[in-house]
Amino acid sequence: MVVESLLENNDLDAVVFFHLPTIRYLCDFSGSDGVLVAFRQQTFFLTDSRYTVQAREQVRADEIIEYRSQLPAVIDCLNRQGCRRVGFEAATLAYATWDKLRKESADRWTWIPLDEPLQQLRRRKRDAEVDKLRQAAALAARGFEQIVDLIRPGAIEREIALELEFALKRLGADEKAFDFIVASGPRGAMPHGIASDKAIASGELVTIDYGVVKDGYHSDETVTLAVGEISSDLRRIYDIVLAAHDAAIDQLRPGMGLRELDAVARELIAAEGYGDYFGHGLGHGVGLEIHEYPAVSPRARGLVEPGMVLTIEPGIYVPGLGGVRIEDTLLVTDSGNEILTRLPKGFRTLG
């Protein structure tokens, strides 16, 4: 039904999907090489010999075609159906691939770039997707609590990240969602401070941004923890970020503007004098990818809708001092929201 609407609304004879998360969403394929070609009456899944057995077990399509060379197989599939207008994923398809497709098709049909229609495709999660997102978030919390006592003076950021990854995989995570951020002390001023060889010191904050992939779906959560007694400046920053986080969650509801949601946290931080130290958007969608539509930022268009799964992650980052980010992932419900991630976000001191 989703693909049929996409074809009809854009006056297309076919759509070619190369982007693996979209392919998984549409036909359940979880491998790493395949193309879905959807027509108004039929769908074809194309893959190589490594994945044909897997595809026959997983894929919802009318026919599975094995290829030796991907792009000629795609062109042949389109040729056999006599297309005029063929949609493709403009935002995710590599230019080199698009250029080869254009040359191979030799103007037999018109290629129609699809951006916003595909971007919107996965914005509202189905019940089965929400269940998987809940499971991923619960697994992530269990793994974190197994290693939290390792976060103490003298611990190395990189070793904390490794121990966390091992714990999560022992619990059944497919993989980590991204390179974990473990940023302590002044490194906390880097929003994407990937774990380093720095030793954590007493009196520092440490920000840990991590997530898992479970059955294809991602978790995303950030905590900032105190190691020993911290300065009053750091504690004030923490309290401001927590207040911004809580205010945004309290206000999150269907029908509000995405930029309006961003403004709830941003204006609170600015009123406390730290507006220049919060440079990124408040959040983003999460699902089969760690960053999905919609973005929650001052430039965002559109409204919050039931079924969206969004992060709320305000932060303050002060060069030379450190930083704080607090993040939860939430499901937008018909009347408000449900927090999917599990770790407590109140001030917490370790070591």
GROMACS .gro file of C-alpha atoms in nm:
model
  351
    1MET     CA    1   0.000   0.000   0.000
    2VAL     CA    2   0.285   0.239   0.081
    3VAL     CA    3   0.458   0.182  -0.253
    4GLU     CA    4   0.133   0.193  -0.449
    5SER     CA    5   0.058   0.537  -0.304
    6LEU     CA    6   0.411   0.655  -0.383
    7LEU     CA    7   0.373   0.545  -0.746
    8GLU     CA    8   0.027   0.693  -0.789
    9ASN     CA    9   0.092   1.025  -0.615
   10ASN     CA   10   0.404   1.090  -0.825
   11ASP     CA   11   0.270   0.952  -1.158
   12LEU     CA   12   0.541   0.684  -1.173
   13ASP     CA   13   0.555   0.351  -1.349
   14ALA     CA   14   0.825   0.219  -1.116
   15VAL     CA   15   1.050   0.308  -0.824
   16VAL     CA   16   1.399   0.165  -0.776
   17PHE     CA   17   1.518   0.133  -0.416
   18PHE     CA   18   1.889   0.095  -0.342
   19HIS     CA   19   1.895   0.227   0.016
   20LEU     CA   20   1.911  -0.079   0.242
   21PRO     CA   21   1.711   0.063   0.538
   22THR     CA   22   1.425   0.151   0.303
   23ILE     CA   23   1.447  -0.192   0.140
   24ARG     CA   24   1.426  -0.356   0.482
   25TYR     CA   25   1.125  -0.142   0.570
   26LEU     CA   26   0.944  -0.236   0.249
   27CYS     CA   27   1.028  -0.605   0.206
   28ASP     CA   28   1.213  -0.729   0.522
   29PHE     CA   29   1.551  -0.801   0.358
   30SER     CA   30   1.831  -0.767   0.615
   31GLY     CA   31   2.134  -0.843   0.397
   32SER     CA   32   2.387  -0.597   0.260
   33ASP     CA   33   2.337  -0.616  -0.118
   34GLY     CA   34   2.009  -0.592  -0.302
   35VAL     CA   35   1.774  -0.372  -0.505
   36LEU     CA   36   1.396  -0.352  -0.485
   37VAL     CA   37   1.217  -0.257  -0.808
   38ALA     CA   38   0.850  -0.179  -0.751
   39PHE     CA   39   0.589  -0.146  -1.026
   40ARG     CA   40   0.219  -0.076  -0.993
   41GLN     CA   41   0.125  -0.444  -1.009
   42GLN     CA   42   0.446  -0.629  -0.916
   43THR     CA   43   0.763  -0.601  -0.711
   44PHE     CA   44   1.098  -0.761  -0.792
   45PHE     CA   45   1.387  -0.811  -0.552
   46LEU     CA   46   1.730  -0.836  -0.713
   47THR     CA   47   2.039  -0.968  -0.534
   48ASP     CA   48   2.353  -1.172  -0.592
   49SER     CA   49   2.424  -1.539  -0.517
   50ARG     CA   50   2.537  -1.466  -0.160
   51TYR     CA   51   2.186  -1.365  -0.060
   52THR     CA   52   1.940  -1.559  -0.277
   53VAL     CA   53   1.868  -1.822  -0.010
   54GLN     CA   54   1.826  -1.554   0.256
   55ALA     CA   55   1.605  -1.349   0.024
   56ARG     CA   56   1.374  -1.644  -0.042
   57GLU     CA   57   1.327  -1.682   0.333
   58GLN     CA   58   1.283  -1.313   0.416
   59VAL     CA   59   1.169  -1.104   0.126
   60ARG     CA   60   0.813  -1.001   0.047
   61ALA     CA   61   0.820  -0.964  -0.334
   62ASP     CA   62   0.658  -1.125  -0.636
   63GLU     CA   63   0.986  -1.250  -0.780
   64ILE     CA   64   1.347  -1.280  -0.665
   65ILE     CA   65   1.608  -1.234  -0.936
   66GLU     CA   66   1.972  -1.334  -0.896
   67TYR     CA   67   2.225  -1.115  -1.074
   68ARG     CA   68   2.594  -1.118  -1.151
   69SER     CA   69   2.609  -0.743  -1.216
   70GLN     CA   70   2.366  -0.519  -1.033
   71LEU     CA   71   2.299  -0.221  -1.260
   72PRO     CA   72   2.249  -0.416  -1.586
   73ALA     CA   73   2.000  -0.636  -1.398
   74VAL     CA   74   1.808  -0.329  -1.280
   75ILE     CA   75   1.795  -0.186  -1.634
   76ASP     CA   76   1.680  -0.522  -1.773
   77CYS     CA   77   1.403  -0.544  -1.514
   78LEU     CA   78   1.278  -0.196  -1.603
   79ASN     CA   79   1.306  -0.265  -1.977
   80ARG     CA   80   1.080  -0.568  -1.954
   81GLN     CA   81   0.798  -0.360  -1.804
   82GLY     CA   82   0.803  -0.075  -2.059
   83CYS     CA   83   0.842   0.223  -1.824
   84ARG     CA   84   0.801   0.595  -1.895
   85ARG     CA   85   0.876   0.747  -1.554
   86VAL     CA   86   1.098   0.581  -1.294
   87GLY     CA   87   1.153   0.720  -0.945
   88PHE     CA   88   1.480   0.687  -0.757
   89GLU     CA   89   1.620   0.783  -0.416
   90ALA     CA   90   1.784   1.116  -0.488
   91ALA     CA   91   1.908   1.181  -0.135
   92THR     CA   92   2.086   0.849  -0.080
   93LEU     CA   93   2.192   0.722  -0.424
   94ALA     CA   94   2.559   0.780  -0.505
   95TYR     CA   95   2.611   1.008  -0.805
   96ALA     CA   96   2.834   0.750  -0.976
   97THR     CA   97   2.553   0.492  -0.956
   98TRP     CA   98   2.294   0.738  -1.081
   99ASP     CA   99   2.520   0.841  -1.370
  100LYS     CA  100   2.566   0.479  -1.478
  101LEU     CA  101   2.193   0.415  -1.458
  102ARG     CA  102   2.120   0.721  -1.668
  103LYS     CA  103   2.369   0.617  -1.935
  104GLU     CA  104   2.258   0.253  -1.937
  105SER     CA  105   1.893   0.347  -1.977
  106ALA     CA  106   1.978   0.563  -2.281
  107ASP     CA  107   1.679   0.795  -2.236
  108ARG     CA  108   1.426   0.512  -2.274
  109TRP     CA  109   1.247   0.658  -1.973
  110THR     CA  110   1.265   0.964  -1.751
  111TRP     CA  111   1.434   0.935  -1.413
  112ILE     CA  112   1.235   1.119  -1.144
  113PRO     CA  113   1.430   1.216  -0.829
  114LEU     CA  114   1.235   1.147  -0.513
  115ASP     CA  115   1.344   1.324  -0.197
  116GLU     CA  116   1.066   1.438   0.032
  117PRO     CA  117   0.821   1.154  -0.052
  118LEU     CA  118   1.082   0.895   0.049
  119GLN     CA  119   1.202   1.101   0.342
  120GLN     CA  120   0.846   1.096   0.476
  121LEU     CA  121   0.800   0.724   0.411
  122ARG     CA  122   0.917   0.598   0.750
  123ARG     CA  123   0.829   0.897   0.967
  124ARG     CA  124   0.545   0.723   1.156
  125LYS     CA  125   0.635   0.390   1.312
  126ARG     CA  126   0.412   0.086   1.295
  127ASP     CA  127   0.330  -0.105   1.614
  128ALA     CA  128   0.579  -0.381   1.532
  129GLU     CA  129   0.851  -0.120   1.481
  130VAL     CA  130   0.774   0.045   1.814
  131ASP     CA  131   0.804  -0.292   1.987
  132LYS     CA  132   1.152  -0.339   1.838
  133LEU     CA  133   1.254   0.012   1.939
  134ARG     CA  134   1.137  -0.057   2.295
  135GLN     CA  135   1.338  -0.380   2.302
  136ALA     CA  136   1.651  -0.206   2.174
  137ALA     CA  137   1.618   0.067   2.438
  138ALA     CA  138   1.566  -0.184   2.718
  139LEU     CA  139   1.868  -0.387   2.609
  140ALA     CA  140   2.081  -0.072   2.597
  141ALA     CA  141   1.987   0.021   2.954
  142ARG     CA  142   2.068  -0.327   3.087
  143GLY     CA  143   2.409  -0.317   2.923
  144PHE     CA  144   2.492   0.026   3.059
  145GLU     CA  145   2.407  -0.065   3.417
  146GLN     CA  146   2.642  -0.365   3.391
  147ILE     CA  147   2.942  -0.138   3.331
  148VAL     CA  148   2.853   0.182   3.515
  149ASP     CA  149   3.072   0.094   3.815
  150LEU     CA  150   3.376   0.097   3.584
  151ILE     CA  151   3.335   0.473   3.539
  152ARG     CA  152   3.571   0.607   3.805
  153PRO     CA  153   3.890   0.812   3.835
  154GLY     CA  154   4.168   0.661   3.625
  155ALA     CA  155   3.937   0.475   3.387
  156ILE     CA  156   4.023   0.524   3.019
  157GLU     CA  157   3.747   0.656   2.793
  158ARG     CA  158   3.822   0.404   2.519
  159GLU     CA  159   3.812   0.113   2.763
  160ILE     CA  160   3.473   0.225   2.895
  161ALA     CA  161   3.342   0.232   2.537
  162LEU     CA  162   3.478  -0.118   2.468
  163GLU     CA  163   3.338  -0.266   2.789
  164LEU     CA  164   2.999  -0.114   2.709
  165GLU     CA  165   3.004  -0.258   2.358
  166PHE     CA  166   3.099  -0.603   2.489
  167ALA     CA  167   2.822  -0.594   2.751
  168LEU     CA  168   2.561  -0.497   2.493
  169LYS     CA  169   2.664  -0.769   2.251
  170ARG     CA  170   2.662  -1.031   2.527
  171LEU     CA  171   2.301  -0.931   2.592
  172GLY     CA  172   2.210  -0.987   2.228
  173ALA     CA  173   2.268  -0.660   2.043
  174ASP     CA  174   2.335  -0.709   1.672
  175GLU     CA  175   2.590  -0.427   1.673
  176LYS     CA  176   2.657  -0.084   1.817
  177ALA     CA  177   2.448   0.192   1.663
  178PHE     CA  178   2.750   0.423   1.610
  179ASP     CA  179   3.095   0.487   1.755
  180PHE     CA  180   3.022   0.557   2.120
  181ILE     CA  181   3.091   0.903   2.257
  182VAL     CA  182   3.275   0.898   2.589
  183ALA     CA  183   3.393   1.253   2.658
  184SER     CA  184   3.523   1.352   3.001
  185GLY     CA  185   3.641   1.681   3.146
  186PRO     CA  186   3.722   1.948   2.886
  187ARG     CA  187   3.657   1.693   2.607
  188GLY     CA  188   3.291   1.714   2.703
  189ALA     CA  189   3.282   2.043   2.511
  190MET     CA  190   3.299   1.835   2.191
  191PRO     CA  191   2.943   1.721   2.110
  192HIS     CA  192   3.085   1.424   1.915
  193GLY     CA  193   3.388   1.350   2.132
  194ILE     CA  194   3.454   0.988   2.034
  195ALA     CA  195   3.617   0.787   2.315
  196SER     CA  196   3.989   0.859   2.344
  197ASP     CA  197   4.290   0.743   2.547
  198LYS     CA  198   4.221   1.012   2.808
  199ALA     CA  199   4.190   0.898   3.170
  200ILE     CA  200   3.882   1.018   3.357
  201ALA     CA  201   3.971   1.238   3.654
  202SER     CA  202   3.790   1.311   3.978
  203GLY     CA  203   3.590   1.633   3.961
  204GLU     CA  204   3.496   1.585   3.594
  205LEU     CA  205   3.173   1.524   3.411
  206VAL     CA  206   3.169   1.241   3.158
  207THR     CA  207   2.917   1.234   2.874
  208ILE     CA  208   2.831   0.894   2.724
  209ASP     CA  209   2.621   0.881   2.406
  210TYR     CA  210   2.558   0.525   2.293
  211GLY     CA  211   2.308   0.295   2.126
  212VAL     CA  212   2.249  -0.053   1.991
  213VAL     CA  213   2.099  -0.212   1.684
  214LYS     CA  214   1.857  -0.495   1.757
  215ASP     CA  215   1.659  -0.663   1.477
  216GLY     CA  216   1.753  -0.369   1.255
  217TYR     CA  217   1.621  -0.099   1.490
  218HIS     CA  218   1.832   0.153   1.681
  219SER     CA  219   1.841   0.291   2.031
  220ASP     CA  220   1.992   0.631   2.111
  221GLU     CA  221   2.053   0.764   2.461
  222THR     CA  222   2.296   1.000   2.634
  223VAL     CA  223   2.382   1.038   3.000
  224THR     CA  224   2.620   1.280   3.166
  225LEU     CA  225   2.762   1.163   3.499
  226ALA     CA  226   2.973   1.328   3.767
  227VAL     CA  227   3.291   1.152   3.879
  228GLY     CA  228   3.358   1.276   4.229
  229GLU     CA  229   3.266   1.627   4.340
  230ILE     CA  230   3.230   1.875   4.054
  231SER     CA  231   3.244   2.254   4.045
  232SER     CA  232   2.939   2.473   4.095
  233ASP     CA  233   2.971   2.593   3.732
  234LEU     CA  234   2.946   2.237   3.600
  235ARG     CA  235   2.655   2.158   3.829
  236ARG     CA  236   2.470   2.469   3.712
  237ILE     CA  237   2.518   2.366   3.349
  238TYR     CA  238   2.387   2.020   3.428
  239ASP     CA  239   2.077   2.158   3.598
  240ILE     CA  240   2.003   2.391   3.303
  241VAL     CA  241   2.033   2.110   3.048
  242LEU     CA  242   1.816   1.879   3.258
  243ALA     CA  243   1.552   2.151   3.289
  244ALA     CA  244   1.557   2.204   2.910
  245HIS     CA  245   1.531   1.828   2.851
  246ASP     CA  246   1.238   1.794   3.093
  247ALA     CA  247   1.057   2.100   2.955
  248ALA     CA  248   1.076   1.971   2.598
  249ILE     CA  249   0.944   1.630   2.702
  250ASP     CA  250   0.661   1.792   2.898
  251GLN     CA  251   0.561   1.993   2.590
  252LEU     CA  252   0.606   1.720   2.326
  253ARG     CA  253   0.267   1.641   2.177
  254PRO     CA  254   0.106   1.584   1.836
  255GLY     CA  255   0.030   1.893   1.633
  256MET     CA  256   0.306   2.119   1.763
  257GLY     CA  257   0.563   2.247   1.517
  258LEU     CA  258   0.899   2.073   1.508
  259ARG     CA  259   1.074   2.409   1.537
  260GLU     CA  260   0.837   2.501   1.820
  261LEU     CA  261   0.955   2.191   2.007
  262ASP     CA  262   1.318   2.290   1.950
  263ALA     CA  263   1.244   2.638   2.082
  264VAL     CA  264   1.115   2.506   2.415
  265ALA     CA  265   1.461   2.383   2.512
  266ARG     CA  266   1.662   2.642   2.320
  267GLU     CA  267   1.489   2.943   2.474
  268LEU     CA  268   1.530   2.803   2.825
  269ILE     CA  269   1.904   2.753   2.771
  270ALA     CA  270   1.937   3.100   2.616
  271ALA     CA  271   1.754   3.261   2.908
  272GLU     CA  272   2.020   3.117   3.140
  273GLY     CA  273   2.297   3.277   2.934
  274TYR     CA  274   2.417   2.969   2.745
  275GLY     CA  275   2.239   3.011   2.411
  276ASP     CA  276   2.569   3.039   2.222
  277TYR     CA  277   2.682   2.705   2.366
  278PHE     CA  278   2.395   2.495   2.224
  279GLY     CA  279   2.477   2.468   1.857
  280HIS     CA  280   2.296   2.158   1.731
  281GLY     CA  281   1.931   2.071   1.683
  282LEU     CA  282   1.724   1.939   1.971
  283GLY     CA  283   1.669   1.597   1.816
  284HIS     CA  284   1.595   1.369   1.524
  285GLY     CA  285   1.396   1.066   1.424
  286VAL     CA  286   1.520   0.715   1.510
  287GLY     CA  287   1.432   0.381   1.354
  288LEU     CA  288   1.604   0.163   1.097
  289GLU     CA  289   1.866   0.439   1.088
  290ILE     CA  290   2.013   0.630   1.379
  291HIS     CA  291   1.926   0.964   1.216
  292GLU     CA  292   1.594   0.972   1.032
  293TYR     CA  293   1.331   1.227   0.937
  294PRO     CA  294   1.227   1.448   1.103
  295ALA     CA  295   1.499   1.676   1.230
  296VAL     CA  296   1.400   1.884   1.534
  297SER     CA  297   1.581   2.214   1.487
  298PRO     CA  298   1.522   2.588   1.443
  299ARG     CA  299   1.497   2.531   1.066
  300ALA     CA  300   1.268   2.228   1.079
  301ARG     CA  301   0.945   2.227   0.883
  302GLY     CA  302   0.639   2.023   0.961
  303LEU     CA  303   0.450   1.908   1.266
  304VAL     CA  304   0.493   1.646   1.534
  305GLU     CA  305   0.273   1.346   1.449
  306PRO     CA  306   0.154   1.041   1.645
  307GLY     CA  307   0.378   0.744   1.573
  308MET     CA  308   0.695   0.949   1.530
  309VAL     CA  309   0.993   0.836   1.736
  310LEU     CA  310   1.217   1.130   1.825
  311THR     CA  311   1.517   1.210   2.040
  312ILE     CA  312   1.524   1.502   2.281
  313GLU     CA  313   1.891   1.588   2.342
  314PRO     CA  314   1.970   1.942   2.457
  315GLY     CA  315   2.330   2.022   2.544
  316ILE     CA  316   2.567   2.293   2.660
  317TYR     CA  317   2.932   2.278   2.552
  318VAL     CA  318   3.181   2.526   2.700
  319PRO     CA  319   3.536   2.511   2.557
  320GLY     CA  320   3.798   2.464   2.827
  321LEU     CA  321   3.539   2.366   3.088
  322GLY     CA  322   3.335   2.073   2.960
  323GLY     CA  323   2.985   1.993   2.853
  324VAL     CA  324   2.655   1.825   2.930
  325ARG     CA  325   2.410   1.647   2.702
  326ILE     CA  326   2.106   1.455   2.822
  327GLU     CA  327   1.913   1.248   2.570
  328ASP     CA  328   1.605   1.030   2.563
  329THR     CA  329   1.420   0.868   2.274
  330LEU     CA  330   1.043   0.908   2.280
  331LEU     CA  331   0.736   0.780   2.100
  332VAL     CA  332   0.476   1.043   2.015
  333THR     CA  333   0.136   0.910   2.121
  334ASP     CA  334  -0.213   1.037   2.039
  335SER     CA  335  -0.218   1.250   2.354
  336GLY     CA  336   0.147   1.313   2.440
  337ASN     CA  337   0.453   1.092   2.450
  338GLU     CA  338   0.613   0.780   2.595
  339ILE     CA  339   0.980   0.769   2.691
  340LEU     CA  340   1.135   0.457   2.537
  341THR     CA  341   1.486   0.486   2.679
  342ARG     CA  342   1.531   0.367   3.035
  343LEU     CA  343   1.826   0.524   3.218
  344PRO     CA  344   1.753   0.782   3.492
  345LYS     CA  345   1.848   1.136   3.395
  346GLY     CA  346   1.871   1.301   3.737
  347PHE     CA  347   2.212   1.415   3.862
  348ARG     CA  348   2.427   1.113   3.946
  349THR     CA  349   2.771   1.098   4.108
  350LEU     CA  350   3.010   0.803   4.067
  351GLY     CA  351   3.345   0.712   4.214
   0.00000   0.00000   0.00000
